[in-house]
mmCIF file with all atom_site columns, C-alpha atoms in Angstrom:
data_model
loop_
_atom_site.group_PDB
_atom_site.id
_atom_site.type_symbol
_atom_site.label_atom_id
_atom_site.label_alt_id
_atom_site.label_comp_id
_atom_site.label_asym_id
_atom_site.label_entity_id
_atom_site.label_seq_id
_atom_site.pdbx_PDB_ins_code
_atom_site.Cartn_x
_atom_site.Cartn_y
_atom_site.Cartn_z
_atom_site.occupancy
_atom_site.B_iso_or_equiv
_atom_site.pdbx_formal_charge
_atom_site.auth_seq_id
_atom_site.auth_comp_id
_atom_site.auth_asym_id
_atom_site.auth_atom_id
_atom_site.pdbx_PDB_model_num
ATOM 1   C CA . MET C 1 1   ? 92.958  73.657  71.804  1.00 94.00 ? 125 MET C CA 1
ATOM 2   C CA . ILE C 1 2   ? 92.384  75.278  75.197  1.00 96.00 ? 126 ILE C CA 1
ATOM 3   C CA . PRO C 1 3   ? 90.828  78.771  74.836  1.00 95.00 ? 127 PRO C CA 1
ATOM 4   C CA . ALA C 1 4   ? 91.804  80.115  78.266  1.00 95.00 ? 128 ALA C CA 1
ATOM 5   C CA . VAL C 1 5   ? 93.570  79.214  81.500  1.00 96.00 ? 129 VAL C CA 1
ATOM 6   C CA . LEU C 1 6   ? 92.611  80.689  84.859  1.00 95.00 ? 130 LEU C CA 1
ATOM 7   C CA . VAL C 1 7   ? 95.472  80.557  87.355  1.00 94.00 ? 131 VAL C CA 1
ATOM 8   C CA . THR C 1 8   ? 94.605  80.922  91.049  1.00 91.00 ? 132 THR C CA 1
ATOM 9   C CA . MET C 1 9   ? 96.925  80.726  94.025  1.00 88.00 ? 133 MET C CA 1
ATOM 10  C CA . PHE C 1 10  ? 94.991  79.475  97.046  1.00 82.00 ? 134 PHE C CA 1
ATOM 11  C CA . GLU C 1 11  ? 91.771  77.836  98.121  1.00 84.00 ? 135 GLU C CA 1
ATOM 12  C CA . PRO C 1 12  ? 91.100  77.535  101.869 1.00 79.00 ? 136 PRO C CA 1
ATOM 13  C CA . ALA C 1 13  ? 89.484  74.302  103.051 1.00 78.00 ? 137 ALA C CA 1
ATOM 14  C CA . ASP C 1 14  ? 86.671  76.033  104.977 1.00 78.00 ? 138 ASP C CA 1
ATOM 15  C CA . HIS C 1 15  ? 85.400  78.633  102.456 1.00 77.00 ? 139 HIS C CA 1
ATOM 16  C CA . ALA C 1 16  ? 85.666  79.743  98.848  1.00 77.00 ? 140 ALA C CA 1
ATOM 17  C CA . GLY C 1 17  ? 88.968  81.315  97.922  1.00 79.00 ? 141 GLY C CA 1
ATOM 18  C CA . GLU C 1 18  ? 90.179  82.450  94.523  1.00 84.00 ? 142 GLU C CA 1
ATOM 19  C CA . LEU C 1 19  ? 88.898  79.327  92.735  1.00 89.00 ? 143 LEU C CA 1
ATOM 20  C CA . GLY C 1 20  ? 85.813  78.192  94.677  1.00 88.00 ? 144 GLY C CA 1
ATOM 21  C CA . LEU C 1 21  ? 83.242  80.476  93.100  1.00 85.00 ? 145 LEU C CA 1
ATOM 22  C CA . PHE C 1 22  ? 84.492  79.609  89.612  1.00 89.00 ? 146 PHE C CA 1
ATOM 23  C CA . ILE C 1 23  ? 84.052  75.910  90.439  1.00 91.00 ? 147 ILE C CA 1
ATOM 24  C CA . GLU C 1 24  ? 80.571  76.536  91.822  1.00 89.00 ? 148 GLU C CA 1
ATOM 25  C CA . ARG C 1 25  ? 79.227  79.018  89.285  1.00 90.00 ? 149 ARG C CA 1
ATOM 26  C CA . GLU C 1 26  ? 80.887  77.723  86.130  1.00 92.00 ? 150 GLU C CA 1
ATOM 27  C CA . GLY C 1 27  ? 80.482  74.044  86.982  1.00 93.00 ? 151 GLY C CA 1
ATOM 28  C CA . LEU C 1 28  ? 84.195  73.344  86.661  1.00 95.00 ? 152 LEU C CA 1
ATOM 29  C CA . ALA C 1 29  ? 84.989  69.653  86.911  1.00 95.00 ? 153 ALA C CA 1
ATOM 30  C CA . PRO C 1 30  ? 88.176  68.298  88.468  1.00 94.00 ? 154 PRO C CA 1
ATOM 31  C CA . VAL C 1 31  ? 90.485  66.632  85.964  1.00 95.00 ? 155 VAL C CA 1
ATOM 32  C CA . THR C 1 32  ? 90.588  63.252  87.709  1.00 90.00 ? 156 THR C CA 1
ATOM 33  C CA . ASP C 1 33  ? 93.313  61.780  85.519  1.00 89.00 ? 157 ASP C CA 1
ATOM 34  C CA . ALA C 1 34  ? 95.582  64.841  85.781  1.00 86.00 ? 158 ALA C CA 1
ATOM 35  C CA . PRO C 1 35  ? 99.307  64.164  85.450  1.00 82.00 ? 159 PRO C CA 1
ATOM 36  C CA . ALA C 1 36  ? 101.601 64.126  88.474  1.00 77.00 ? 160 ALA C CA 1
ATOM 37  C CA . GLY C 1 37  ? 101.944 67.551  90.049  1.00 78.00 ? 161 GLY C CA 1
ATOM 38  C CA . LEU C 1 38  ? 98.459  68.559  88.927  1.00 88.00 ? 162 LEU C CA 1
ATOM 39  C CA . LYS C 1 39  ? 96.297  66.027  90.788  1.00 85.00 ? 163 LYS C CA 1
ATOM 40  C CA . GLY C 1 40  ? 93.595  67.853  92.737  1.00 84.00 ? 164 GLY C CA 1
ATOM 41  C CA . ARG C 1 41  ? 94.753  71.161  91.287  1.00 90.00 ? 165 ARG C CA 1
ATOM 42  C CA . LEU C 1 42  ? 93.380  71.192  87.742  1.00 96.00 ? 166 LEU C CA 1
ATOM 43  C CA . TYR C 1 43  ? 89.776  71.805  86.655  1.00 96.00 ? 167 TYR C CA 1
ATOM 44  C CA . GLN C 1 44  ? 88.096  72.134  83.264  1.00 97.00 ? 168 GLN C CA 1
ATOM 45  C CA . SER C 1 45  ? 84.917  73.777  82.056  1.00 96.00 ? 169 SER C CA 1
ATOM 46  C CA . PRO C 1 46  ? 82.674  71.072  80.551  1.00 95.00 ? 170 PRO C CA 1
ATOM 47  C CA . ARG C 1 47  ? 80.854  73.721  78.475  1.00 93.00 ? 171 ARG C CA 1
ATOM 48  C CA . HIS C 1 48  ? 83.731  75.811  77.151  1.00 94.00 ? 172 HIS C CA 1
ATOM 49  C CA . GLY C 1 49  ? 86.848  73.700  77.615  1.00 96.00 ? 173 GLY C CA 1
ATOM 50  C CA . TRP C 1 50  ? 88.904  76.274  79.474  1.00 96.00 ? 174 TRP C CA 1
ATOM 51  C CA . LEU C 1 51  ? 91.143  75.207  82.362  1.00 97.00 ? 175 LEU C CA 1
ATOM 52  C CA . ALA C 1 52  ? 91.498  76.445  85.916  1.00 96.00 ? 176 ALA C CA 1
ATOM 53  C CA . LEU C 1 53  ? 94.695  75.720  87.837  1.00 96.00 ? 177 LEU C CA 1
ATOM 54  C CA . LEU C 1 54  ? 95.151  75.981  91.586  1.00 93.00 ? 178 LEU C CA 1
ATOM 55  C CA . ALA C 1 55  ? 98.855  76.822  91.376  1.00 91.00 ? 179 ALA C CA 1
ATOM 56  C CA . GLY C 1 56  ? 99.711  77.313  95.041  1.00 86.00 ? 180 GLY C CA 1
ATOM 57  C CA . VAL C 1 57  ? 100.950 80.305  96.996  1.00 81.00 ? 181 VAL C CA 1
ATOM 58  C CA . GLY C 1 58  ? 104.292 81.851  96.120  1.00 78.00 ? 182 GLY C CA 1
ATOM 59  C CA . THR C 1 59  ? 106.464 81.990  93.048  1.00 80.00 ? 183 THR C CA 1
ATOM 60  C CA . ALA C 1 60  ? 107.999 78.536  93.524  1.00 83.00 ? 184 ALA C CA 1
ATOM 61  C CA . ASN C 1 61  ? 104.635 76.722  93.740  1.00 87.00 ? 185 ASN C CA 1
ATOM 62  C CA . THR C 1 62  ? 103.240 78.722  90.844  1.00 87.00 ? 186 THR C CA 1
ATOM 63  C CA . ALA C 1 63  ? 106.308 78.072  88.684  1.00 88.00 ? 187 ALA C CA 1
ATOM 64  C CA . VAL C 1 64  ? 106.209 74.327  89.358  1.00 91.00 ? 188 VAL C CA 1
ATOM 65  C CA . SER C 1 65  ? 102.452 74.095  88.718  1.00 92.00 ? 189 SER C CA 1
ATOM 66  C CA . LEU C 1 66  ? 102.638 76.068  85.470  1.00 93.00 ? 190 LEU C CA 1
ATOM 67  C CA . THR C 1 67  ? 105.621 74.013  84.322  1.00 93.00 ? 191 THR C CA 1
ATOM 68  C CA . ALA C 1 68  ? 103.741 70.778  85.080  1.00 93.00 ? 192 ALA C CA 1
ATOM 69  C CA . LEU C 1 69  ? 100.746 72.013  83.080  1.00 95.00 ? 193 LEU C CA 1
ATOM 70  C CA . GLY C 1 70  ? 102.871 73.163  80.153  1.00 92.00 ? 194 GLY C CA 1
ATOM 71  C CA . MET C 1 71  ? 104.892 69.964  79.997  1.00 91.00 ? 195 MET C CA 1
ATOM 72  C CA . CYS C 1 72  ? 102.105 67.434  80.488  1.00 90.00 ? 196 CYS C CA 1
ATOM 73  C CA . GLY C 1 73  ? 101.532 67.373  76.719  1.00 89.00 ? 197 GLY C CA 1
ATOM 74  C CA . ARG C 1 74  ? 97.806  66.798  77.058  1.00 91.00 ? 198 ARG C CA 1
ATOM 75  C CA . TYR C 1 75  ? 96.663  70.325  76.280  1.00 94.00 ? 199 TYR C CA 1
ATOM 76  C CA . ASP C 1 76  ? 97.381  72.683  73.399  1.00 95.00 ? 200 ASP C CA 1
ATOM 77  C CA . LEU C 1 77  ? 97.961  75.977  75.205  1.00 95.00 ? 201 LEU C CA 1
ATOM 78  C CA . SER C 1 78  ? 99.444  77.783  72.200  1.00 94.00 ? 202 SER C CA 1
ATOM 79  C CA . GLN C 1 79  ? 96.423  80.054  71.695  1.00 93.00 ? 203 GLN C CA 1
ATOM 80  C CA . ALA C 1 80  ? 95.164  80.220  75.296  1.00 94.00 ? 204 ALA C CA 1
ATOM 81  C CA . LEU C 1 81  ? 94.451  83.514  77.006  1.00 90.00 ? 205 LEU C CA 1
ATOM 82  C CA . TRP C 1 82  ? 95.787  83.536  80.570  1.00 90.00 ? 206 TRP C CA 1
ATOM 83  C CA . LEU C 1 83  ? 93.975  85.137  83.493  1.00 87.00 ? 207 LEU C CA 1
ATOM 84  C CA . ILE C 1 84  ? 95.689  85.295  86.860  1.00 84.00 ? 208 ILE C CA 1
ATOM 85  C CA . SER C 1 85  ? 93.354  85.656  89.808  1.00 81.00 ? 209 SER C CA 1
ATOM 86  C CA . GLY C 1 86  ? 95.410  86.883  92.703  1.00 69.00 ? 210 GLY C CA 1
ATOM 87  C CA . ILE C 1 87  ? 95.596  89.377  95.484  1.00 66.00 ? 211 ILE C CA 1
ATOM 88  C CA . ALA C 1 88  ? 97.138  92.758  94.809  1.00 65.00 ? 212 ALA C CA 1
ATOM 89  C CA . GLY C 1 89  ? 97.042  96.157  96.418  1.00 63.00 ? 213 GLY C CA 1
ATOM 90  C CA . GLY C 1 90  ? 94.690  98.897  95.381  1.00 68.00 ? 214 GLY C CA 1
ATOM 91  C CA . ASP C 1 91  ? 93.940  102.401 96.520  1.00 70.00 ? 215 ASP C CA 1
ATOM 92  C CA . PRO C 1 92  ? 90.925  101.988 98.858  1.00 67.00 ? 216 PRO C CA 1
ATOM 93  C CA . ALA C 1 93  ? 89.534  105.298 97.585  1.00 71.00 ? 217 ALA C CA 1
ATOM 94  C CA . VAL C 1 94  ? 89.226  103.697 94.153  1.00 71.00 ? 218 VAL C CA 1
ATOM 95  C CA . THR C 1 95  ? 89.014  99.918  94.648  1.00 71.00 ? 219 THR C CA 1
ATOM 96  C CA . THR C 1 96  ? 86.907  97.726  96.873  1.00 66.00 ? 220 THR C CA 1
ATOM 97  C CA . LEU C 1 97  ? 87.864  94.278  98.061  1.00 62.00 ? 221 LEU C CA 1
ATOM 98  C CA . GLY C 1 98  ? 87.015  91.995  95.162  1.00 64.00 ? 222 GLY C CA 1
ATOM 99  C CA . SER C 1 99  ? 87.437  94.672  92.491  1.00 69.00 ? 223 SER C CA 1
ATOM 100 C CA . SER C 1 100 ? 88.808  93.716  89.106  1.00 71.00 ? 224 SER C CA 1
ATOM 101 C CA . VAL C 1 101 ? 91.982  95.675  88.562  1.00 76.00 ? 225 VAL C CA 1
ATOM 102 C CA . TRP C 1 102 ? 93.745  95.600  85.198  1.00 80.00 ? 226 TRP C CA 1
ATOM 103 C CA . ALA C 1 103 ? 97.468  96.282  85.010  1.00 79.00 ? 227 ALA C CA 1
ATOM 104 C CA . ASP C 1 104 ? 99.985  96.592  82.217  1.00 81.00 ? 228 ASP C CA 1
ATOM 105 C CA . TRP C 1 105 ? 103.009 95.979  84.456  1.00 81.00 ? 229 TRP C CA 1
ATOM 106 C CA . ALA C 1 106 ? 103.688 93.244  87.012  1.00 77.00 ? 230 ALA C CA 1
ATOM 107 C CA . VAL C 1 107 ? 106.230 93.578  89.814  1.00 72.00 ? 231 VAL C CA 1
ATOM 108 C CA . ASP C 1 108 ? 107.792 90.565  91.511  1.00 71.00 ? 232 ASP C CA 1
ATOM 109 C CA . GLY C 1 109 ? 108.620 91.636  95.050  1.00 68.00 ? 233 GLY C CA 1
ATOM 110 C CA . ASP C 1 110 ? 109.787 88.217  96.225  1.00 69.00 ? 234 ASP C CA 1
ATOM 111 C CA . LEU C 1 111 ? 113.422 88.606  95.185  1.00 70.00 ? 235 LEU C CA 1
ATOM 112 C CA . ALA C 1 112 ? 114.880 90.832  97.880  1.00 75.00 ? 236 ALA C CA 1
ATOM 113 C CA . TYR C 1 113 ? 117.431 91.078  100.625 1.00 78.00 ? 237 TYR C CA 1
ATOM 114 C CA . GLU C 1 114 ? 115.901 91.178  104.094 1.00 85.00 ? 238 GLU C CA 1
ATOM 115 C CA . PHE C 1 115 ? 117.926 92.647  106.928 1.00 87.00 ? 239 PHE C CA 1
ATOM 116 C CA . ASP C 1 116 ? 117.441 91.763  110.566 1.00 90.00 ? 240 ASP C CA 1
ATOM 117 C CA . ALA C 1 117 ? 115.829 94.753  112.312 1.00 84.00 ? 241 ALA C CA 1
ATOM 118 C CA . SER C 1 118 ? 118.897 95.170  114.524 1.00 90.00 ? 242 SER C CA 1
ATOM 119 C CA . GLU C 1 119 ? 121.177 95.425  111.468 1.00 90.00 ? 243 GLU C CA 1
ATOM 120 C CA . VAL C 1 120 ? 119.260 97.986  109.382 1.00 90.00 ? 244 VAL C CA 1
ATOM 121 C CA . PRO C 1 121 ? 121.571 100.925 108.600 1.00 90.00 ? 245 PRO C CA 1
ATOM 122 C CA . ALA C 1 122 ? 120.674 104.263 110.150 1.00 90.00 ? 246 ALA C CA 1
ATOM 123 C CA . GLY C 1 123 ? 118.396 106.343 107.943 1.00 89.00 ? 247 GLY C CA 1
ATOM 124 C CA . TRP C 1 124 ? 116.804 103.405 106.124 1.00 89.00 ? 248 TRP C CA 1
ATOM 125 C CA . SER C 1 125 ? 113.013 103.363 106.208 1.00 87.00 ? 249 SER C CA 1
ATOM 126 C CA . THR C 1 126 ? 112.753 99.616  105.542 1.00 87.00 ? 250 THR C CA 1
ATOM 127 C CA . HIS C 1 127 ? 114.587 96.363  106.146 1.00 87.00 ? 251 HIS C CA 1
ATOM 128 C CA . LEU C 1 128 ? 113.919 95.103  102.591 1.00 82.00 ? 252 LEU C CA 1
ATOM 129 C CA . ILE C 1 129 ? 115.822 96.056  99.455  1.00 80.00 ? 253 ILE C CA 1
ATOM 130 C CA . PRO C 1 130 ? 115.562 94.670  95.912  1.00 74.00 ? 254 PRO C CA 1
ATOM 131 C CA . LEU C 1 131 ? 117.952 91.828  95.114  1.00 71.00 ? 255 LEU C CA 1
ATOM 132 C CA . GLY C 1 132 ? 121.111 93.396  93.685  1.00 71.00 ? 256 GLY C CA 1
ATOM 133 C CA . ALA C 1 133 ? 120.387 96.896  95.042  1.00 75.00 ? 257 ALA C CA 1
ATOM 134 C CA . LYS C 1 134 ? 122.478 98.743  97.584  1.00 78.00 ? 258 LYS C CA 1
ATOM 135 C CA . LEU C 1 135 ? 119.764 101.011 99.013  1.00 79.00 ? 259 LEU C CA 1
ATOM 136 C CA . PRO C 1 136 ? 116.006 100.770 99.630  1.00 80.00 ? 260 PRO C CA 1
ATOM 137 C CA . TYR C 1 137 ? 113.851 101.765 96.646  1.00 72.00 ? 261 TYR C CA 1
ATOM 138 C CA . SER C 1 138 ? 116.805 101.639 94.258  1.00 67.00 ? 262 SER C CA 1
ATOM 139 C CA . SER C 1 139 ? 117.331 99.335  91.316  1.00 60.00 ? 263 SER C CA 1
ATOM 140 C CA . GLY C 1 140 ? 119.640 96.352  91.064  1.00 54.00 ? 264 GLY C CA 1
ATOM 141 C CA . ALA C 1 141 ? 123.246 96.348  89.867  1.00 52.00 ? 265 ALA C CA 1
ATOM 142 C CA . GLY C 1 142 ? 123.365 97.887  86.385  1.00 49.00 ? 266 GLY C CA 1
ATOM 143 C CA . ALA C 1 143 ? 120.597 98.286  83.856  1.00 47.00 ? 267 ALA C CA 1
ATOM 144 C CA . ASP C 1 144 ? 120.333 94.534  83.361  1.00 50.00 ? 268 ASP C CA 1
ATOM 145 C CA . GLY C 1 145 ? 119.887 93.630  87.028  1.00 50.00 ? 269 GLY C CA 1
ATOM 146 C CA . ALA C 1 146 ? 122.094 91.627  89.345  1.00 53.00 ? 270 ALA C CA 1
ATOM 147 C CA . PHE C 1 147 ? 121.755 88.357  87.432  1.00 52.00 ? 271 PHE C CA 1
ATOM 148 C CA . GLY C 1 148 ? 122.010 89.429  83.799  1.00 47.00 ? 272 GLY C CA 1
ATOM 149 C CA . ARG C 1 149 ? 118.492 90.724  83.195  1.00 52.00 ? 273 ARG C CA 1
ATOM 150 C CA . ARG C 1 150 ? 115.802 92.823  84.817  1.00 58.00 ? 274 ARG C CA 1
ATOM 151 C CA . TYR C 1 151 ? 113.856 90.255  86.809  1.00 60.00 ? 275 TYR C CA 1
ATOM 152 C CA . GLU C 1 152 ? 111.516 92.236  89.020  1.00 67.00 ? 276 GLU C CA 1
ATOM 153 C CA . VAL C 1 153 ? 109.412 94.216  86.525  1.00 72.00 ? 277 VAL C CA 1
ATOM 154 C CA . PHE C 1 154 ? 107.503 92.754  83.573  1.00 77.00 ? 278 PHE C CA 1
ATOM 155 C CA . GLN C 1 155 ? 105.475 94.634  80.975  1.00 84.00 ? 279 GLN C CA 1
ATOM 156 C CA . LEU C 1 156 ? 102.257 92.843  80.062  1.00 84.00 ? 280 LEU C CA 1
ATOM 157 C CA . ASN C 1 157 ? 100.269 93.053  76.821  1.00 87.00 ? 281 ASN C CA 1
ATOM 158 C CA . ALA C 1 158 ? 99.110  96.690  76.938  1.00 89.00 ? 282 ALA C CA 1
ATOM 159 C CA . GLU C 1 159 ? 96.561  96.299  74.110  1.00 91.00 ? 283 GLU C CA 1
ATOM 160 C CA . LEU C 1 160 ? 94.919  93.303  75.806  1.00 86.00 ? 284 LEU C CA 1
ATOM 161 C CA . THR C 1 161 ? 94.809  95.260  79.075  1.00 86.00 ? 285 THR C CA 1
ATOM 162 C CA . ARG C 1 162 ? 93.218  98.230  77.277  1.00 90.00 ? 286 ARG C CA 1
ATOM 163 C CA . GLN C 1 163 ? 90.550  95.977  75.760  1.00 90.00 ? 287 GLN C CA 1
ATOM 164 C CA . ALA C 1 164 ? 89.806  94.274  79.085  1.00 85.00 ? 288 ALA C CA 1
ATOM 165 C CA . HIS C 1 165 ? 89.501  97.655  80.780  1.00 87.00 ? 289 HIS C CA 1
ATOM 166 C CA . ALA C 1 166 ? 87.167  98.950  78.074  1.00 91.00 ? 290 ALA C CA 1
ATOM 167 C CA . LEU C 1 167 ? 84.922  95.901  78.465  1.00 87.00 ? 291 LEU C CA 1
ATOM 168 C CA . THR C 1 168 ? 84.714  96.079  82.268  1.00 84.00 ? 292 THR C CA 1
ATOM 169 C CA . SER C 1 169 ? 85.205  99.691  83.353  1.00 83.00 ? 293 SER C CA 1
ATOM 170 C CA . GLY C 1 170 ? 81.473  100.416 83.487  1.00 83.00 ? 294 GLY C CA 1
ATOM 171 C CA . LEU C 1 171 ? 80.570  97.381  85.584  1.00 78.00 ? 295 LEU C CA 1
ATOM 172 C CA . LYS C 1 172 ? 79.264  98.132  89.063  1.00 76.00 ? 296 LYS C CA 1
ATOM 173 C CA . LEU C 1 173 ? 80.242  95.755  91.845  1.00 72.00 ? 297 LEU C CA 1
ATOM 174 C CA . PHE C 1 174 ? 77.684  94.836  94.465  1.00 72.00 ? 298 PHE C CA 1
ATOM 175 C CA . GLU C 1 175 ? 78.587  96.535  97.725  1.00 75.00 ? 299 GLU C CA 1
ATOM 176 C CA . THR C 1 176 ? 76.878  96.024  101.061 1.00 81.00 ? 300 THR C CA 1
ATOM 177 C CA . PRO C 1 177 ? 76.535  98.909  103.525 1.00 88.00 ? 301 PRO C CA 1
ATOM 178 C CA . GLU C 1 178 ? 79.116  97.160  105.732 1.00 85.00 ? 302 GLU C CA 1
ATOM 179 C CA . VAL C 1 179 ? 81.678  97.026  102.919 1.00 74.00 ? 303 VAL C CA 1
ATOM 180 C CA . ALA C 1 180 ? 80.966  100.670 102.029 1.00 78.00 ? 304 ALA C CA 1
ATOM 181 C CA . ALA C 1 181 ? 81.548  101.675 105.663 1.00 82.00 ? 305 ALA C CA 1
ATOM 182 C CA . ALA C 1 182 ? 84.796  99.706  105.834 1.00 74.00 ? 306 ALA C CA 1
ATOM 183 C CA . ARG C 1 183 ? 86.017  101.205 102.555 1.00 68.00 ? 307 ARG C CA 1
ATOM 184 C CA . ALA C 1 184 ? 85.141  104.708 103.747 1.00 73.00 ? 308 ALA C CA 1
ATOM 185 C CA . ARG C 1 185 ? 87.576  104.263 106.626 1.00 74.00 ? 309 ARG C CA 1
#
């Protein structure tokens, strides 16, 4: 049984990205006999057995990678905790680049209509609107969304988020004077 799965999105070739430091510091080993779709993208902790997946950037790559992992049949993921290491926005007065930020809601901003700048109606402040909406910053068609369900907002496990926050809220992140100066701006 796999205790945890770390899902990362990208890893540049020339420096550590979201997965590199985990590989280096935790000694993650590539799964060399990974099934199709996971070759070169799946790592396992020799000490603890948890997995790390380089899913790829964007919802389509992530969906395909997670589906490949779930359907490969090699791993029992039924009790695994899932940690997604990704990039999200944060108030620079509160968060520093690299901060751990815990959330109890996730928003998928990929599903949207995008208008050409020359076709944006007068008075609109943006050229993007949620899929199914008629105006910027409004919700989709009906309470269930344009395609039969609300698809853009997901509530996560609030109790797990509360516990994670309680365990990490007192941690101090290392900050160089250069980072402090940049954050102060």
